[in-house]
Amino acid sequence: MPLNMPSVILRFIDGALLKRDKVGESPCKVYSFYRGDTLFYLKSSPVVYASTTYSVMREAAVLQWLAGKLSVPEVMAIAEHEEHEYMITRSVPGRPLSSLIHEGRALDLFRDALHQIQSVSIDACPFDVSAAARLRELDYLLSHGLAADEYDLQQWPDLVTPDDLRLRLQASIPAEDFVFSHGDLGDSNVFVDASDALYFIDLGRGGKADSWLDIAFVHRNLREDVSDDTAAQFLDGLGRPDSPAKREFYEQLDELF
């Protein structure tokens, strides 16, 4: 970690041992540490990402807005300087849904997670993660050499380069039905306690988006990590017709992040 972290961050850490958390693929760095018996997380992002959904200052603002609306980590401290942004959060209870994914409860837990998130009112929600906003973000990442350098376009045979994908996305923006969206709803970002209460982490992409964004991510998670049949059951239980075109759009949009 940089030795010149802002004083408010250093004071909170107070010399505690920082342990690097290597889960995830974002450019952010995450460290866990204890104060007494309480577990906290320090997350930092380079300032070059300040205008993107990788910004930890943005994530802190989303978490603070969600306090009392959804079970999310408590923000303990935030700070920034010329090189990085920093956020410290208190850990949430339970264990990640990924550790329960093969226990036969993933379908019901994901349904509950989706319902809770989409039940958050977007009245006065200041966070825009619409398709247009995310495509502007993708343009920024591509133009600055910051887009993901590991991607798989072979699943869409007519797409060869990142620019092919960008052009396809810009030409196929769907009509959007806005709800509150987690933005990265997967089994590592949902925690489940002993009473099956749910907690949500990694909300940097939280905000107003189409309802199919989170559905597409859950469907992909179940399809890849459980079975096609379980993923199909998830869609069947939505009480609405499937939208394969929207699901594909949001999966493609995620590929370069």
Coordinates of N, CA and C in Angstrom, one line a residue:
M1 N 0.8 -1.2 0.0 CA 0.0 0.0 0.0 C 0.9 1.2 0.0
P2 N 0.4 2.3 -0.7 CA 1.1 3.6 -0.6 C 1.3 4.1 0.8
L3 N 2.5 4.6 1.1 CA 2.8 5.1 2.5 C 2.2 6.4 2.7
N4 N 1.8 7.1 1.6 CA 1.3 8.5 1.7 C -0.2 8.5 1.7
M5 N -0.9 7.5 2.2 CA -2.3 7.5 2.3 C -2.8 8.7 3.1
P6 N -4.0 9.2 2.8 CA -4.6 10.3 3.6 C -4.6 10.0 5.1
S7 N -4.4 11.0 5.9 CA -4.3 10.8 7.3 C -5.6 10.2 7.9
V8 N -6.8 10.5 7.4 CA -8.0 10.0 8.0 C -8.0 8.4 7.8
I9 N -7.4 7.9 6.7 CA -7.4 6.5 6.4 C -6.3 5.9 7.3
L10 N -5.2 6.5 7.5 CA -4.1 5.9 8.3 C -4.5 5.9 9.8
R11 N -5.3 6.9 10.2 CA -5.7 7.0 11.6 C -6.7 5.8 11.9
F12 N -7.6 5.6 10.9 CA -8.6 4.5 11.1 C -7.9 3.1 11.2
I13 N -6.9 2.9 10.2 CA -6.2 1.6 10.2 C -5.4 1.4 11.5
D14 N -4.8 2.5 12.0 CA -4.1 2.5 13.2 C -3.1 1.4 13.4
G15 N -2.3 1.2 12.3 CA -1.2 0.2 12.4 C -1.7 -1.2 12.2
A16 N -2.9 -1.5 12.0 CA -3.4 -2.9 11.8 C -2.8 -3.5 10.6
L17 N -2.7 -4.9 10.7 CA -2.1 -5.6 9.6 C -3.1 -5.7 8.4
L18 N -2.7 -5.3 7.2 CA -3.5 -5.3 6.1 C -3.3 -6.6 5.3
K19 N -4.4 -7.3 5.0 CA -4.3 -8.6 4.2 C -4.9 -8.4 2.8
R20 N -4.2 -8.6 1.8 CA -4.7 -8.3 0.4 C -5.8 -9.4 0.1
D21 N -6.9 -8.9 -0.5 CA -8.0 -9.7 -0.9 C -7.9 -9.7 -2.5
K22 N -7.7 -10.9 -3.0 CA -7.4 -10.9 -4.5 C -8.6 -11.4 -5.3
V23 N -9.8 -11.5 -4.6 CA -11.0 -11.9 -5.3 C -11.5 -10.7 -6.2
G24 N -11.9 -11.0 -7.4 CA -12.4 -9.9 -8.3 C -11.4 -9.6 -9.4
E25 N -12.0 -8.9 -10.4 CA -11.2 -8.5 -11.5 C -11.1 -7.0 -11.8
S26 N -11.5 -6.2 -10.9 CA -11.5 -4.8 -11.1 C -10.1 -4.2 -10.8
P27 N -9.8 -3.0 -11.3 CA -8.5 -2.4 -11.0 C -8.4 -1.9 -9.6
C28 N -9.4 -2.0 -8.8 CA -9.3 -1.6 -7.4 C -8.5 -2.6 -6.6
K29 N -7.9 -2.1 -5.5 CA -7.2 -3.0 -4.6 C -8.0 -3.0 -3.3
V30 N -8.1 -4.2 -2.7 CA -8.9 -4.4 -1.5 C -8.1 -5.1 -0.4
Y31 N -8.1 -4.6 0.8 CA -7.4 -5.2 1.9 C -8.3 -5.3 3.1
S32 N -8.2 -6.4 3.8 CA -9.0 -6.6 5.0 C -8.1 -6.3 6.2
F33 N -8.7 -5.9 7.3 CA -7.9 -5.7 8.6 C -8.9 -5.7 9.7
Y34 N -8.4 -6.0 10.9 CA -9.2 -6.0 12.1 C -8.9 -4.9 13.0
R35 N -9.9 -4.3 13.7 CA -9.8 -3.5 14.8 C -10.5 -4.2 15.9
G36 N -9.8 -4.7 16.9 CA -10.4 -5.6 17.9 C -11.0 -6.8 17.2
D37 N -12.2 -7.1 17.4 CA -12.9 -8.3 16.8 C -13.6 -7.9 15.5
T38 N -13.6 -6.7 15.1 CA -14.4 -6.2 14.0 C -13.5 -6.2 12.7
L39 N -14.1 -6.8 11.7 CA -13.4 -6.9 10.4 C -13.8 -5.7 9.5
F40 N -12.8 -5.0 8.9 CA -13.0 -3.9 8.0 C -12.3 -4.2 6.7
Y41 N -12.7 -3.4 5.7 CA -12.1 -3.5 4.3 C -11.7 -2.1 3.9
L42 N -10.4 -2.1 3.4 CA -9.9 -0.9 2.7 C -9.9 -1.1 1.2
K43 N -10.5 -0.2 0.5 CA -10.6 -0.3 -1.0 C -10.0 0.9 -1.6
S44 N -9.2 0.8 -2.6 CA -8.6 2.0 -3.2 C -8.8 1.8 -4.8
S45 N -8.9 3.0 -5.4 CA -8.9 3.0 -6.9 C -8.0 4.1 -7.4
P46 N -7.3 3.9 -8.5 CA -6.5 5.0 -9.0 C -7.4 6.1 -9.6
V47 N -6.9 7.3 -9.5 CA -7.7 8.5 -9.8 C -8.1 8.5 -11.3
V48 N -7.3 7.8 -12.1 CA -7.7 7.7 -13.6 C -9.0 7.1 -13.8
Y49 N -9.6 6.4 -12.8 CA -10.9 5.8 -12.8 C -11.9 6.6 -12.1
A50 N -11.6 7.9 -11.8 CA -12.5 8.7 -10.9 C -13.9 9.0 -11.6
S51 N -13.9 9.0 -12.9 CA -15.1 9.3 -13.7 C -15.9 8.0 -14.1
T52 N -15.4 6.9 -13.6 CA -16.0 5.6 -13.9 C -16.7 4.9 -12.8
T53 N -17.3 3.8 -13.0 CA -18.0 3.0 -12.0 C -16.9 2.2 -11.2
Y54 N -15.7 2.3 -11.5 CA -14.6 1.7 -10.6 C -14.3 2.6 -9.5
S55 N -14.7 3.9 -9.5 CA -14.3 4.8 -8.5 C -14.9 4.4 -7.1
V56 N -14.0 4.4 -6.1 CA -14.5 4.0 -4.8 C -15.2 5.2 -4.1
M57 N -15.0 6.4 -4.6 CA -15.7 7.5 -4.1 C -17.2 7.4 -4.6
R58 N -17.4 7.0 -5.8 CA -18.7 6.7 -6.3 C -19.4 5.6 -5.5
E59 N -18.6 4.5 -5.3 CA -19.2 3.4 -4.6 C -19.6 3.8 -3.2
A60 N -18.8 4.6 -2.5 CA -19.1 5.1 -1.2 C -20.4 5.9 -1.2
A61 N -20.6 6.8 -2.2 CA -21.8 7.6 -2.3 C -23.0 6.7 -2.5
V62 N -22.9 5.6 -3.3 CA -24.0 4.7 -3.5 C -24.3 4.0 -2.2
L63 N -23.3 3.5 -1.5 CA -23.6 2.8 -0.2 C -24.3 3.8 0.8
Q64 N -23.8 5.0 0.8 CA -24.4 5.9 1.8 C -25.9 6.2 1.4
W65 N -26.1 6.3 0.1 CA -27.5 6.6 -0.4 C -28.4 5.3 0.0
L66 N -27.8 4.2 -0.1 CA -28.6 2.9 0.1 C -28.8 2.6 1.6
A67 N -28.1 3.3 2.5 CA -28.2 3.0 3.9 C -29.7 3.2 4.3
G68 N -30.2 2.1 5.0 CA -31.7 2.1 5.4 C -32.6 1.6 4.3
K69 N -32.1 1.5 3.1 CA -32.9 1.0 2.0 C -32.6 -0.5 1.6
L70 N -31.3 -0.9 1.9 CA -30.9 -2.2 1.5 C -29.7 -2.5 2.5
S71 N -29.5 -3.8 2.8 CA -28.5 -4.2 3.7 C -27.1 -4.2 3.0
V72 N -26.3 -3.1 3.2 CA -25.1 -2.9 2.5 C -24.0 -2.5 3.6
P73 N -22.7 -2.6 3.2 CA -21.7 -2.3 4.2 C -21.8 -0.8 4.7
E74 N -21.4 -0.6 5.9 CA -21.4 0.7 6.5 C -20.1 1.4 6.1
V75 N -20.1 2.6 5.5 CA -19.0 3.4 5.1 C -18.4 4.0 6.4
M76 N -17.1 3.7 6.7 CA -16.5 4.3 7.9 C -15.6 5.5 7.6
A77 N -15.0 5.5 6.4 CA -14.1 6.6 6.1 C -13.9 6.7 4.6
I78 N -13.8 7.9 4.1 CA -13.5 8.0 2.6 C -12.4 9.2 2.5
A79 N -11.6 9.1 1.5 CA -10.6 10.1 1.3 C -10.0 10.0 -0.1
E80 N -9.4 11.0 -0.6 CA -8.7 10.9 -1.9 C -7.5 11.9 -1.8
H81 N -6.5 11.5 -2.7 CA -5.4 12.4 -3.0 C -5.1 12.4 -4.4
E82 N -3.9 12.9 -4.8 CA -3.6 13.0 -6.2 C -3.5 11.7 -7.0
E83 N -3.3 10.6 -6.3 CA -3.1 9.3 -7.0 C -4.2 8.3 -6.8
H84 N -4.9 8.3 -5.7 CA -5.8 7.3 -5.4 C -7.0 7.8 -4.6
E85 N -8.1 7.1 -4.7 CA -9.3 7.3 -3.8 C -9.3 6.1 -2.9
Y86 N -9.9 6.4 -1.7 CA -9.9 5.3 -0.6 C -11.2 5.3 0.1
M87 N -11.6 4.1 0.5 CA -12.8 3.9 1.2 C -12.6 2.8 2.2
I88 N -13.1 2.9 3.5 CA -13.1 1.9 4.5 C -14.5 1.5 4.8
T89 N -14.9 0.3 4.8 CA -16.2 -0.2 5.1 C -16.1 -1.3 6.2
R90 N -17.2 -1.4 7.0 CA -17.3 -2.5 7.9 C -17.8 -3.7 7.2
S91 N -17.3 -4.9 7.5 CA -17.7 -6.1 6.9 C -19.2 -6.4 7.1
V92 N -19.8 -7.1 6.2 CA -21.2 -7.6 6.4 C -21.2 -9.0 7.0
P93 N -22.3 -9.4 7.7 CA -22.3 -10.7 8.2 C -22.5 -11.8 7.1
G94 N -22.3 -13.0 7.5 CA -22.6 -14.2 6.6 C -21.4 -14.6 5.8
R95 N -21.8 -15.4 4.8 CA -20.8 -15.9 3.8 C -21.3 -15.6 2.4
P96 N -20.4 -15.6 1.4 CA -20.9 -15.3 0.1 C -21.8 -16.4 -0.5
L97 N -22.7 -16.0 -1.3 CA -23.6 -16.9 -1.9 C -22.9 -17.9 -2.8
S98 N -21.7 -17.6 -3.2 CA -20.9 -18.5 -4.0 C -20.5 -19.8 -3.2
S99 N -20.4 -19.7 -1.9 CA -20.1 -20.8 -1.1 C -21.3 -21.7 -0.9
L100 N -22.5 -21.3 -1.3 CA -23.8 -22.0 -1.2 C -24.3 -22.4 -2.6
I101 N -23.6 -22.1 -3.6 CA -24.2 -22.2 -5.0 C -24.6 -23.6 -5.3
H102 N -23.9 -24.6 -4.8 CA -24.2 -26.0 -5.1 C -25.1 -26.7 -4.0
E103 N -25.6 -25.9 -3.1 CA -26.4 -26.5 -2.0 C -27.9 -26.6 -2.3
G104 N -28.3 -26.2 -3.5 CA -29.7 -26.3 -3.9 C -30.5 -25.1 -3.6
R105 N -29.9 -24.1 -2.9 CA -30.7 -22.9 -2.5 C -30.4 -21.7 -3.3
A106 N -29.5 -21.8 -4.3 CA -29.1 -20.6 -5.1 C -30.2 -20.0 -5.8
L107 N -31.1 -20.8 -6.3 CA -32.2 -20.2 -7.1 C -33.1 -19.3 -6.2
D108 N -33.5 -19.8 -5.1 CA -34.4 -19.0 -4.2 C -33.7 -17.8 -3.6
L109 N -32.4 -17.9 -3.3 CA -31.6 -16.8 -2.8 C -31.4 -15.7 -3.8
F110 N -31.1 -16.1 -5.1 CA -31.0 -15.1 -6.1 C -32.3 -14.4 -6.4
R111 N -33.4 -15.2 -6.4 CA -34.7 -14.6 -6.6 C -35.0 -13.5 -5.5
D112 N -34.7 -13.8 -4.2 CA -34.8 -12.9 -3.1 C -33.9 -11.7 -3.3
A113 N -32.7 -11.9 -3.7 CA -31.8 -10.8 -3.9 C -32.3 -9.9 -5.0
L114 N -32.7 -10.4 -6.1 CA -33.2 -9.6 -7.2 C -34.5 -8.8 -6.8
H115 N -35.3 -9.4 -6.0 CA -36.5 -8.7 -5.5 C -36.2 -7.6 -4.6
Q116 N -35.2 -7.8 -3.7 CA -34.9 -6.8 -2.7 C -34.2 -5.6 -3.5
I117 N -33.4 -5.8 -4.4 CA -32.7 -4.8 -5.1 C -33.7 -4.0 -6.0
Q118 N -34.5 -4.7 -6.7 CA -35.4 -3.9 -7.6 C -36.6 -3.3 -6.9
S119 N -36.7 -3.6 -5.6 CA -37.7 -2.9 -4.7 C -37.3 -1.6 -4.2
V120 N -36.0 -1.3 -4.3 CA -35.5 0.0 -3.9 C -36.0 1.1 -4.8
S121 N -36.7 2.1 -4.3 CA -37.3 3.1 -5.1 C -36.2 4.0 -5.8
I122 N -36.4 4.3 -7.1 CA -35.4 5.1 -7.8 C -35.8 6.6 -7.7
D123 N -36.9 6.9 -7.0 CA -37.2 8.3 -6.8 C -36.0 9.0 -6.2
A124 N -35.6 10.1 -6.9 CA -34.4 10.9 -6.4 C -33.1 10.1 -6.4
C125 N -33.0 9.0 -7.0 CA -31.8 8.3 -7.1 C -30.8 9.0 -8.1
P126 N -29.7 9.4 -7.6 CA -28.8 10.3 -8.4 C -27.8 9.5 -9.3
F127 N -27.9 8.2 -9.3 CA -26.8 7.4 -9.9 C -27.3 6.8 -11.2
D128 N -26.7 7.2 -12.3 CA -27.1 6.8 -13.7 C -26.2 5.7 -14.2
V129 N -26.7 4.5 -14.4 CA -26.0 3.4 -15.0 C -26.8 2.9 -16.2
S130 N -27.4 3.8 -16.9 CA -28.2 3.4 -18.1 C -27.2 2.9 -19.1
A131 N -27.8 2.3 -20.2 CA -26.9 1.8 -21.3 C -26.1 2.9 -21.9
A132 N -26.7 4.1 -22.1 CA -25.9 5.2 -22.7 C -24.8 5.7 -21.8
A133 N -25.0 5.7 -20.5 CA -24.0 6.1 -19.5 C -22.8 5.1 -19.5
R134 N -23.2 3.8 -19.5 CA -22.1 2.8 -19.5 C -21.3 2.8 -20.8
L135 N -22.0 3.1 -21.9 CA -21.3 3.1 -23.2 C -20.3 4.3 -23.2
R136 N -20.7 5.4 -22.6 CA -19.8 6.6 -22.5 C -18.6 6.2 -21.7
E137 N -18.8 5.4 -20.6 CA -17.8 4.9 -19.7 C -16.8 4.0 -20.5
L138 N -17.4 3.1 -21.3 CA -16.6 2.2 -22.1 C -15.8 2.9 -23.1
D139 N -16.3 4.0 -23.7 CA -15.5 4.8 -24.6 C -14.3 5.4 -23.9
Y140 N -14.5 5.9 -22.7 CA -13.4 6.4 -21.9 C -12.4 5.4 -21.6
L141 N -12.8 4.2 -21.2 CA -11.8 3.1 -20.9 C -11.0 2.7 -22.1
L142 N -11.7 2.6 -23.3 CA -11.0 2.2 -24.5 C -10.1 3.2 -24.9
S143 N -10.5 4.5 -24.9 CA -9.6 5.5 -25.4 C -8.4 5.8 -24.5
H144 N -8.4 5.3 -23.2 CA -7.3 5.5 -22.3 C -6.6 4.2 -22.0
G145 N -6.9 3.1 -22.8 CA -6.2 1.9 -22.7 C -6.5 1.2 -21.3
L146 N -7.7 1.4 -20.8 CA -8.1 0.9 -19.5 C -9.1 -0.2 -19.5
A147 N -9.6 -0.6 -20.7 CA -10.6 -1.7 -20.8 C -9.9 -3.0 -20.5
A148 N -10.7 -4.0 -20.1 CA -10.2 -5.3 -19.8 C -9.4 -5.8 -21.0
D149 N -8.2 -6.4 -20.6 CA -7.4 -7.0 -21.7 C -7.6 -8.5 -21.8
E150 N -8.4 -9.0 -21.0 CA -8.8 -10.4 -21.1 C -10.3 -10.5 -21.4
Y151 N -10.7 -10.9 -22.5 CA -12.1 -11.0 -22.9 C -12.3 -12.1 -23.9
D152 N -13.5 -12.5 -24.0 CA -13.9 -13.7 -24.9 C -15.0 -13.2 -25.8
L153 N -14.6 -12.9 -27.0 CA -15.6 -12.5 -28.1 C -16.0 -13.7 -28.9
Q154 N -15.3 -14.8 -28.7 CA -15.6 -16.0 -29.6 C -17.0 -16.5 -29.3
Q155 N -17.6 -16.2 -28.2 CA -19.0 -16.6 -27.9 C -20.0 -15.9 -28.8
W156 N -19.5 -14.8 -29.5 CA -20.3 -14.1 -30.5 C -19.5 -14.1 -31.8
P157 N -19.7 -15.0 -32.6 CA -18.8 -15.3 -33.8 C -18.6 -14.1 -34.7
D158 N -19.6 -13.2 -34.8 CA -19.4 -12.0 -35.7 C -18.7 -10.9 -35.1
L159 N -18.2 -11.0 -33.8 CA -17.4 -10.0 -33.2 C -16.0 -10.4 -33.0
V160 N -15.1 -9.6 -33.5 CA -13.7 -10.0 -33.5 C -12.8 -9.1 -32.6
T161 N -13.1 -7.8 -32.6 CA -12.3 -6.9 -31.9 C -13.1 -6.1 -30.9
P162 N -12.5 -5.5 -29.9 CA -13.3 -4.7 -28.9 C -14.1 -3.6 -29.6
D163 N -13.5 -3.0 -30.7 CA -14.2 -2.0 -31.4 C -15.5 -2.5 -32.1
D164 N -15.4 -3.8 -32.6 CA -16.6 -4.4 -33.2 C -17.7 -4.5 -32.1
L165 N -17.3 -4.9 -30.9 CA -18.2 -5.0 -29.8 C -18.8 -3.6 -29.5
R166 N -18.0 -2.6 -29.4 CA -18.4 -1.2 -29.1 C -19.5 -0.8 -30.1
L167 N -19.2 -1.0 -31.3 CA -20.1 -0.5 -32.4 C -21.4 -1.3 -32.3
R168 N -21.3 -2.6 -32.1 CA -22.5 -3.4 -31.9 C -23.4 -2.9 -30.8
L169 N -22.8 -2.6 -29.7 CA -23.5 -2.1 -28.5 C -24.2 -0.8 -28.8
Q170 N -23.5 0.1 -29.4 CA -24.0 1.4 -29.7 C -25.2 1.3 -30.7
A171 N -25.2 0.3 -31.5 CA -26.3 0.2 -32.5 C -27.4 -0.6 -32.0
S172 N -27.3 -1.2 -30.8 CA -28.4 -2.0 -30.3 C -28.9 -1.7 -28.9
I173 N -28.7 -0.4 -28.5 CA -29.2 0.0 -27.2 C -30.7 -0.3 -27.1
P174 N -31.1 -1.1 -26.1 CA -32.5 -1.4 -26.0 C -33.4 -0.3 -25.3
A175 N -34.7 -0.4 -25.5 CA -35.6 0.5 -24.7 C -35.5 0.0 -23.3
E176 N -35.3 1.0 -22.3 CA -35.0 0.6 -21.0 C -36.2 0.9 -20.0
D177 N -36.4 -0.1 -19.1 CA -37.4 -0.1 -18.1 C -36.6 0.1 -16.8
F178 N -36.5 1.3 -16.3 CA -35.6 1.6 -15.2 C -36.1 1.2 -13.8
V179 N -35.1 0.5 -13.1 CA -35.3 0.1 -11.7 C -34.0 0.4 -11.0
F180 N -33.9 0.2 -9.7 CA -32.6 0.2 -9.1 C -31.9 -1.1 -9.5
S181 N -30.6 -0.9 -9.8 CA -29.8 -2.1 -10.2 C -28.5 -2.2 -9.4
H182 N -28.2 -3.4 -9.0 CA -26.9 -3.6 -8.3 C -25.7 -3.3 -9.3
G183 N -25.9 -3.7 -10.5 CA -24.9 -3.5 -11.6 C -23.9 -4.6 -11.8
D184 N -23.7 -5.4 -10.7 CA -22.8 -6.6 -10.8 C -23.3 -7.7 -9.9
L185 N -24.5 -8.1 -10.2 CA -25.2 -9.0 -9.3 C -24.7 -10.4 -9.5
G186 N -23.8 -10.9 -8.7 CA -23.3 -12.3 -8.8 C -23.1 -12.9 -7.5
D187 N -22.8 -14.2 -7.5 CA -22.8 -14.9 -6.2 C -21.7 -14.5 -5.2
S188 N -20.7 -13.7 -5.7 CA -19.7 -13.3 -4.8 C -20.0 -11.9 -4.2
N189 N -21.1 -11.3 -4.7 CA -21.5 -10.0 -4.2 C -22.7 -10.0 -3.3
V190 N -23.2 -11.2 -3.0 CA -24.4 -11.4 -2.2 C -23.9 -12.2 -1.0
F191 N -24.1 -11.8 0.2 CA -23.8 -12.5 1.4 C -25.0 -13.0 2.1
V192 N -25.0 -14.2 2.7 CA -26.1 -14.8 3.3 C -25.8 -15.2 4.8
D193 N -26.6 -14.7 5.7 CA -26.3 -15.0 7.1 C -27.0 -16.3 7.5
A194 N -26.9 -16.7 8.8 CA -27.5 -18.0 9.3 C -29.0 -18.0 9.2
S195 N -29.6 -16.8 9.1 CA -31.1 -16.8 9.0 C -31.5 -16.5 7.5
D196 N -30.6 -16.7 6.6 CA -30.8 -16.4 5.2 C -31.1 -14.9 4.9
A197 N -30.8 -14.0 5.8 CA -30.9 -12.6 5.4 C -29.7 -12.3 4.5
L198 N -30.0 -11.4 3.5 CA -29.1 -11.1 2.5 C -28.4 -9.7 2.7
Y199 N -27.1 -9.6 2.3 CA -26.4 -8.4 2.4 C -25.6 -8.3 1.0
F200 N -25.5 -7.0 0.6 CA -24.9 -6.8 -0.8 C -23.7 -5.9 -0.7
I201 N -22.7 -6.3 -1.5 CA -21.4 -5.6 -1.5 C -21.0 -5.3 -2.9
D202 N -19.9 -4.5 -3.1 CA -19.4 -4.2 -4.4 C -20.5 -3.5 -5.3
L203 N -20.9 -2.3 -4.8 CA -22.0 -1.6 -5.5 C -21.6 -0.4 -6.3
G204 N -20.3 -0.4 -6.8 CA -19.8 0.7 -7.5 C -20.6 1.0 -8.8
R205 N -21.3 0.0 -9.3 CA -22.1 0.2 -10.5 C -23.6 0.3 -10.2
G206 N -23.9 0.5 -8.9 CA -25.3 0.6 -8.5 C -25.9 1.9 -9.1
G207 N -27.2 1.8 -9.4 CA -27.9 3.0 -9.8 C -29.1 2.6 -10.7
K208 N -29.6 3.6 -11.4 CA -30.8 3.4 -12.3 C -30.3 2.7 -13.6
A209 N -30.9 1.6 -13.9 CA -30.6 0.8 -15.1 C -31.8 0.0 -15.5
D210 N -31.7 -0.6 -16.6 CA -32.8 -1.5 -17.0 C -32.9 -2.7 -16.1
S211 N -34.1 -3.2 -16.0 CA -34.4 -4.3 -15.0 C -33.7 -5.6 -15.5
W212 N -33.4 -5.7 -16.8 CA -32.8 -6.9 -17.3 C -31.3 -7.0 -17.1
L213 N -30.7 -5.9 -16.7 CA -29.2 -5.9 -16.4 C -28.9 -7.0 -15.3
D214 N -29.5 -6.8 -14.1 CA -29.2 -7.8 -13.1 C -29.8 -9.2 -13.4
I215 N -30.9 -9.2 -14.1 CA -31.4 -10.5 -14.5 C -30.4 -11.3 -15.4
A216 N -29.8 -10.6 -16.3 CA -28.9 -11.2 -17.2 C -27.7 -11.7 -16.5
F217 N -27.2 -11.0 -15.4 CA -26.0 -11.4 -14.7 C -26.4 -12.7 -13.8
V218 N -27.5 -12.7 -13.2 CA -27.9 -13.8 -12.4 C -28.1 -15.0 -13.3
H219 N -28.7 -14.9 -14.5 CA -28.9 -16.0 -15.4 C -27.6 -16.5 -15.8
R220 N -26.6 -15.7 -16.2 CA -25.3 -16.1 -16.6 C -24.6 -16.9 -15.5
N221 N -24.7 -16.4 -14.2 CA -24.1 -17.0 -13.1 C -24.7 -18.4 -12.9
L222 N -26.0 -18.5 -12.9 CA -26.6 -19.8 -12.7 C -26.3 -20.8 -13.9
R223 N -26.3 -20.3 -15.1 CA -26.0 -21.1 -16.3 C -24.6 -21.6 -16.2
E224 N -23.6 -20.8 -15.8 CA -22.2 -21.2 -15.8 C -21.8 -22.0 -14.6
D225 N -22.4 -21.7 -13.5 CA -21.9 -22.3 -12.2 C -22.9 -23.4 -11.6
V226 N -24.1 -23.4 -12.1 CA -25.0 -24.5 -11.6 C -25.5 -25.3 -12.8
S227 N -26.4 -24.9 -13.6 CA -26.9 -25.7 -14.7 C -27.8 -24.8 -15.6
D228 N -27.9 -25.2 -16.9 CA -28.8 -24.5 -17.8 C -30.2 -24.6 -17.3
D229 N -30.5 -25.8 -16.7 CA -31.9 -26.0 -16.2 C -32.2 -25.0 -15.1
T230 N -31.3 -24.8 -14.2 CA -31.5 -23.9 -13.0 C -31.7 -22.5 -13.6
A231 N -30.8 -22.1 -14.5 CA -30.9 -20.8 -15.1 C -32.2 -20.6 -15.8
A232 N -32.7 -21.6 -16.5 CA -34.0 -21.5 -17.2 C -35.2 -21.4 -16.1
Q233 N -35.0 -22.1 -15.0 CA -36.0 -22.0 -13.9 C -36.1 -20.6 -13.4
F234 N -34.9 -20.0 -13.3 CA -34.9 -18.6 -12.8 C -35.7 -17.7 -13.7
L235 N -35.5 -17.8 -15.0 CA -36.2 -17.0 -16.0 C -37.7 -17.3 -15.9
D236 N -38.0 -18.6 -15.8 CA -39.5 -19.0 -15.8 C -40.2 -18.4 -14.6
G237 N -39.4 -18.2 -13.5 CA -40.1 -17.6 -12.3 C -40.2 -16.1 -12.2
L238 N -39.8 -15.4 -13.2 CA -39.8 -14.0 -13.2 C -41.2 -13.4 -13.4
G239 N -42.1 -14.2 -14.0 CA -43.5 -13.7 -14.2 C -43.6 -12.8 -15.4
R240 N -42.6 -12.8 -16.3 CA -42.6 -12.0 -17.5 C -42.0 -12.7 -18.6
P241 N -42.3 -12.3 -19.8 CA -41.6 -13.0 -21.0 C -40.1 -12.8 -20.9
D242 N -39.4 -13.8 -21.4 CA -37.9 -13.6 -21.5 C -37.6 -12.6 -22.5
S243 N -36.4 -12.0 -22.4 CA -35.9 -11.0 -23.3 C -34.4 -11.4 -23.7
P244 N -34.3 -12.4 -24.5 CA -32.9 -12.8 -24.9 C -32.0 -11.7 -25.4
A245 N -32.6 -10.8 -26.2 CA -31.8 -9.7 -26.8 C -31.3 -8.8 -25.7
K246 N -32.1 -8.5 -24.7 CA -31.6 -7.7 -23.6 C -30.5 -8.4 -22.8
R247 N -30.7 -9.7 -22.5 CA -29.7 -10.4 -21.8 C -28.4 -10.4 -22.5
E248 N -28.5 -10.6 -23.8 CA -27.2 -10.6 -24.6 C -26.6 -9.3 -24.6
F249 N -27.3 -8.2 -24.7 CA -26.8 -6.9 -24.7 C -26.0 -6.6 -23.4
Y250 N -26.6 -7.0 -22.3 CA -25.9 -6.7 -21.0 C -24.7 -7.6 -20.7
E251 N -24.8 -8.8 -21.2 CA -23.6 -9.7 -21.2 C -22.5 -9.1 -22.0
Q252 N -22.8 -8.7 -23.2 CA -21.8 -8.1 -24.1 C -21.2 -6.8 -23.5
L253 N -22.1 -6.0 -22.9 CA -21.6 -4.8 -22.3 C -20.6 -5.0 -21.2
D254 N -20.8 -6.1 -20.5 CA -19.9 -6.4 -19.4 C -18.5 -7.0 -19.8
E255 N -18.4 -7.4 -21.1 CA -17.2 -8.2 -21.5 C -15.9 -7.4 -21.4
L256 N -16.0 -6.1 -21.6 CA -14.7 -5.3 -21.6 C -14.5 -4.6 -20.3
F257 N -15.3 -4.9 -19.3 CA -15.1 -4.3 -18.0 C -14.4 -5.3 -17.0

